[in-house]
Amino acid sequence: MLSLLFSLVLTADTLQSAPAVARVDTMQTDTLREVTVRPLKELPTVQFPLQGTINLGIQPPPTILNILEKRFPGIQDKIMHPTAFKARRREKRRKRCLKTLEDYDKVKTFDELLREAYERQQQEQEANR
């Protein structure tokens, strides 16, 4: 401990006895030119069309309802009309019936299958001749 105190005293003496050197890091003269700024008589205005946001490709930020509708389809209807159970049930039944009808229309009938088989057989007979 005593040696630490002794070394601090010695370094303090050497710092005080060192000559002070003045260092100049900045220039003493002003090297910038003087500039006078005058306003224009007419400022140029940019003419945007009425639908400028569409033409520039700028899209407005999404709203909370847009985000919710993407994440949970039909949520806006449930928020705005919480008691519309009957209408939602009717819409579900309608969608289910339309899907069933589309699937039914995709299935080929017996006559279509028979005609395809007949045409395939005719093509095979012509190819064998």
PDB file of N, CA, C and O in Angstrom, residues 13 15 17 23 33 53 76 87 95 98-99 117:
ATOM      1  N   ASP A  13       4.695  14.384  -9.398  1.00  0.00           N
ATOM      2  CA  ASP A  13       5.787  15.343  -9.488  1.00  0.00           C
ATOM      3  C   ASP A  13       6.315  15.458 -10.911  1.00  0.00           C
ATOM      4  O   ASP A  13       6.626  16.550 -11.384  1.00  0.00           O
ATOM      5  N   LEU A  15       4.641  14.912 -13.666  1.00  0.00           N
ATOM      6  CA  LEU A  15       3.649  15.566 -14.523  1.00  0.00           C
ATOM      7  C   LEU A  15       3.687  17.082 -14.331  1.00  0.00           C
ATOM      8  O   LEU A  15       3.511  17.832 -15.293  1.00  0.00           O
ATOM      9  N   SER A  17       6.290  18.851 -13.393  1.00  0.00           N
ATOM     10  CA  SER A  17       7.559  19.431 -13.829  1.00  0.00           C
ATOM     11  C   SER A  17       7.707  19.444 -15.350  1.00  0.00           C
ATOM     12  O   SER A  17       8.593  20.093 -15.876  1.00  0.00           O
ATOM     13  N   ARG A  23      -0.568  23.134 -28.249  1.00  0.00           N
ATOM     14  CA  ARG A  23      -0.865  22.522 -29.547  1.00  0.00           C
ATOM     15  C   ARG A  23      -2.040  23.252 -30.173  1.00  0.00           C
ATOM     16  O   ARG A  23      -3.049  23.505 -29.522  1.00  0.00           O
ATOM     17  N   ARG A  33     -15.792  31.134 -47.739  1.00  0.00           N
ATOM     18  CA  ARG A  33     -16.220  32.317 -48.465  1.00  0.00           C
ATOM     19  C   ARG A  33     -17.574  32.769 -47.949  1.00  0.00           C
ATOM     20  O   ARG A  33     -18.383  31.958 -47.510  1.00  0.00           O
ATOM     21  N   THR A  53     -51.499   9.434 -55.573  1.00  0.00           N
ATOM     22  CA  THR A  53     -50.949   8.335 -54.787  1.00  0.00           C
ATOM     23  C   THR A  53     -50.971   7.036 -55.570  1.00  0.00           C
ATOM     24  O   THR A  53     -50.078   6.213 -55.420  1.00  0.00           O
ATOM     25  N   GLN A  76     -64.899  -8.747 -39.451  1.00  0.00           N
ATOM     26  CA  GLN A  76     -65.564  -7.446 -39.432  1.00  0.00           C
ATOM     27  C   GLN A  76     -67.075  -7.623 -39.305  1.00  0.00           C
ATOM     28  O   GLN A  76     -67.733  -6.891 -38.575  1.00  0.00           O
ATOM     29  N   ALA A  87     -78.115 -15.364 -40.467  1.00  0.00           N
ATOM     30  CA  ALA A  87     -77.580 -14.999 -41.789  1.00  0.00           C
ATOM     31  C   ALA A  87     -76.280 -15.736 -42.072  1.00  0.00           C
ATOM     32  O   ALA A  87     -76.060 -16.222 -43.185  1.00  0.00           O
ATOM     33  N   LYS A  95     -72.910 -21.856 -49.403  1.00  0.00           N
ATOM     34  CA  LYS A  95     -71.582 -22.191 -49.917  1.00  0.00           C
ATOM     35  C   LYS A  95     -71.410 -23.702 -50.041  1.00  0.00           C
ATOM     36  O   LYS A  95     -70.845 -24.195 -51.018  1.00  0.00           O
ATOM     37  N   LEU A  98     -73.364 -24.898 -53.090  1.00  0.00           N
ATOM     38  CA  LEU A  98     -72.705 -24.529 -54.346  1.00  0.00           C
ATOM     39  C   LEU A  98     -71.482 -25.400 -54.610  1.00  0.00           C
ATOM     40  O   LEU A  98     -71.242 -25.811 -55.747  1.00  0.00           O
ATOM     41  N   LYS A  99     -70.726 -25.721 -53.569  1.00  0.00           N
ATOM     42  CA  LYS A  99     -69.566 -26.591 -53.736  1.00  0.00           C
ATOM     43  C   LYS A  99     -70.005 -27.989 -54.153  1.00  0.00           C
ATOM     44  O   LYS A  99     -69.399 -28.617 -55.031  1.00  0.00           O
ATOM     45  N   ALA A 117     -65.227 -44.125 -74.313  1.00  0.00           N
ATOM     46  CA  ALA A 117     -64.730 -45.493 -74.502  1.00  0.00           C
ATOM     47  C   ALA A 117     -64.928 -45.928 -75.957  1.00  0.00           C
ATOM     48  O   ALA A 117     -64.053 -46.570 -76.559  1.00  0.00           O
TER      49      ALA A 117
END
